[in-house]
XYZ file of C-alpha atoms in Angstrom:
219
model
C -117.248 145.275 37.772
C -120.487 146.711 36.313
C -121.663 144.746 33.295
C -122.221 147.978 31.345
C -118.532 148.847 31.533
C -117.530 145.344 30.459
C -119.904 145.581 27.514
C -118.542 149.016 26.609
C -114.957 147.749 26.723
C -115.851 144.755 24.538
C -117.544 147.009 22.005
C -114.558 149.364 21.977
C -112.172 146.472 21.358
C -114.291 145.108 18.512
C -114.494 148.537 16.889
C -110.781 149.181 17.147
C -109.798 145.764 15.798
C -112.028 146.353 12.786
C -109.724 149.207 11.740
C -107.404 148.183 8.857
C -104.753 150.865 8.165
C -103.788 149.750 4.635
C -107.406 149.609 3.468
C -108.204 153.081 4.793
C -105.095 154.451 3.099
C -106.531 153.493 -0.295
C -109.704 155.513 0.391
C -107.974 158.672 1.556
C -105.823 161.195 -0.258
C -102.379 160.654 1.218
C -99.945 163.464 1.964
C -96.485 163.629 0.472
C -93.545 162.248 2.395
C -92.184 165.759 2.895
C -95.491 167.422 3.864
C -94.331 170.720 5.431
C -97.022 170.840 8.139
C -96.269 167.326 9.405
C -94.964 166.611 12.904
C -92.114 164.109 12.845
C -92.435 161.302 15.436
C -89.419 159.109 14.563
C -87.261 158.501 11.486
C -84.404 156.525 9.956
C -82.572 156.783 6.639
C -85.407 154.817 4.966
C -88.529 155.531 7.031
C -90.245 158.648 8.270
C -93.170 158.438 10.741
C -95.201 161.599 11.178
C -98.575 163.014 12.187
C -100.608 165.364 10.015
C -104.165 166.602 10.593
C -104.587 164.218 13.545
C -103.530 161.117 11.587
C -100.394 158.960 11.841
C -98.484 158.176 8.635
C -95.311 156.444 7.547
C -93.199 157.145 4.475
C -90.898 154.583 2.844
C -88.294 157.045 1.595
C -86.765 154.990 -1.301
C -90.095 155.003 -3.202
C -91.867 157.840 -1.332
C -94.652 155.372 -0.448
C -96.914 156.875 2.246
C -99.143 154.633 4.396
C -101.897 155.758 6.743
C -101.164 154.044 10.058
C -103.856 155.363 12.364
C -106.293 158.264 12.986
C -104.525 159.216 16.173
C -106.841 161.863 17.658
C -110.289 160.522 16.749
C -112.570 159.816 19.703
C -113.861 156.823 17.747
C -110.490 155.193 17.269
C -108.439 156.493 20.195
C -105.147 158.342 19.933
C -101.465 157.615 19.715
C -100.141 156.428 23.080
C -98.404 159.046 25.225
C -96.380 156.405 27.111
C -95.231 153.986 24.374
C -93.857 155.992 21.411
C -93.599 154.575 17.846
C -90.619 152.385 16.935
C -88.818 151.708 13.651
C -86.916 148.431 13.183
C -85.800 147.547 9.654
C -88.835 147.798 7.324
C -91.289 147.829 10.222
C -93.037 150.464 12.306
C -94.626 149.598 15.646
C -96.994 151.863 17.540
C -99.523 151.774 20.367
C -102.860 153.540 20.714
C -105.000 154.409 23.714
C -108.699 155.120 24.213
C -109.914 156.522 27.548
C -113.512 155.940 28.616
C -116.003 155.629 31.491
C -114.284 158.026 32.726
C -111.163 156.245 34.025
C -111.217 153.166 31.787
C -108.426 152.582 29.279
C -108.370 150.509 26.088
C -104.921 150.173 24.468
C -103.751 148.351 21.363
C -100.374 147.663 19.753
C -99.663 147.425 16.005
C -96.826 146.561 13.631
C -96.697 147.470 9.942
C -94.374 146.592 7.065
C -94.218 150.098 5.666
C -92.099 149.141 2.657
C -95.188 147.405 1.268
C -97.892 149.150 3.311
C -99.023 145.919 4.978
C -100.338 145.286 8.471
C -98.382 142.556 10.302
C -99.920 142.464 13.802
C -102.627 144.398 15.630
C -103.579 143.260 19.099
C -106.058 144.375 21.730
C -105.094 142.550 24.949
C -107.667 140.691 26.983
C -109.257 143.137 29.466
C -108.234 142.781 33.096
C -110.554 142.527 36.105
C -111.393 146.235 35.754
C -112.164 145.848 32.003
C -109.012 147.832 31.086
C -106.141 147.148 28.676
C -103.126 149.305 29.536
C -99.852 148.987 27.536
C -97.103 151.186 29.039
C -94.223 149.694 26.994
C -93.574 147.502 23.959
C -90.663 146.281 21.814
C -90.519 145.049 18.210
C -88.024 142.971 16.206
C -87.060 143.178 12.526
C -89.866 140.792 11.518
C -92.585 142.952 13.058
C -93.024 140.597 16.031
C -93.988 142.368 19.250
C -93.749 141.989 22.996
C -95.363 144.290 25.515
C -96.037 144.804 29.198
C -99.715 144.922 30.101
C -100.461 146.651 33.377
C -103.342 145.048 35.275
C -105.805 146.224 37.861
C -104.895 144.974 41.345
C -107.322 142.108 40.840
C -105.308 140.715 37.904
C -107.331 139.025 35.183
C -106.961 139.349 31.422
C -103.913 137.261 30.434
C -103.209 136.350 34.083
C -105.167 134.653 36.873
C -107.303 136.876 39.053
C -105.777 137.668 42.426
C -104.717 140.400 44.798
C -101.715 142.511 43.751
C -101.294 140.894 40.310
C -100.221 144.046 38.524
C -98.524 143.134 35.219
C -97.978 140.597 32.451
C -95.553 140.179 29.539
C -97.234 139.289 26.237
C -95.637 138.181 22.928
C -97.230 138.609 19.498
C -95.444 136.759 16.709
C -95.927 134.044 14.072
C -97.039 131.654 16.827
C -99.894 134.005 17.776
C -100.485 135.898 21.013
C -99.056 134.255 24.145
C -98.465 135.180 27.762
C -94.789 134.971 28.708
C -94.994 135.945 32.382
C -97.413 137.196 35.052
C -97.015 138.733 38.467
C -97.998 136.218 41.139
C -99.223 138.826 43.633
C -96.676 138.075 46.345
C -93.609 139.834 44.870
C -91.576 141.975 47.276
C -91.963 145.719 46.781
C -90.325 146.886 43.574
C -89.750 143.361 42.214
C -92.728 142.972 39.917
C -92.465 142.802 36.132
C -90.527 145.757 34.665
C -87.810 146.911 32.247
C -88.751 145.352 28.889
C -85.859 145.225 26.370
C -85.034 143.443 23.099
C -81.785 142.158 21.571
C -82.262 140.593 18.144
C -85.293 138.358 18.627
C -84.790 137.830 22.382
C -87.067 139.851 24.631
C -85.976 140.328 28.254
C -87.518 141.779 31.398
C -86.982 141.904 35.151
C -89.103 139.932 37.612
C -88.356 139.311 41.302
C -85.026 141.066 40.854
C -83.815 138.614 38.188
C -83.696 138.658 34.390
C -86.208 136.598 32.416
C -86.302 136.181 28.636
C -88.059 134.548 25.669
C -87.495 134.390 21.907
C -89.925 135.922 19.433
C -90.818 133.711 16.500
């Protein structure tokens, strides 16, 4: 992998992780919860998540508190993921972002926010794989803001997994214990039996691997 692309990916990750949604919200004039031009992404009785003028916001309906979550269309900060839509669980909103570069590189991140209080809980940029990419096609979140996600890997593996032929995916948890790898493809799975189908029940995250269910508990 060319060193220039690795350096570019590292710089992109550092820049994206420097973004703090709650701090930026204090500097910007926030829209109202019922802004008429907003595009609704997902909602519950207490939370509304919407985009307006290329930014992602949440509204805590009981107090009308609006929090800037992310500048979704900026070339500097990436955009809201097209493959992993925002989630609401309890007081928390989870969302993923994606930044394309070089020209087929991809740098994804996943976030969780306590929108009742406008506080960031987790924001994670996975370790780049052998192709210097971080690709998050799916994630889940529990009612404490803990996350788990599938990271797709280049065929050479790398990132959270060993390097090796046909290592295509990993399952990563992000909770009070930190960021940890729950599972990796080994590279010798039969066709169609790699890591897939991420789900969550309570605090137990489950997925399929080699045709069988695997699971772990988020802390």
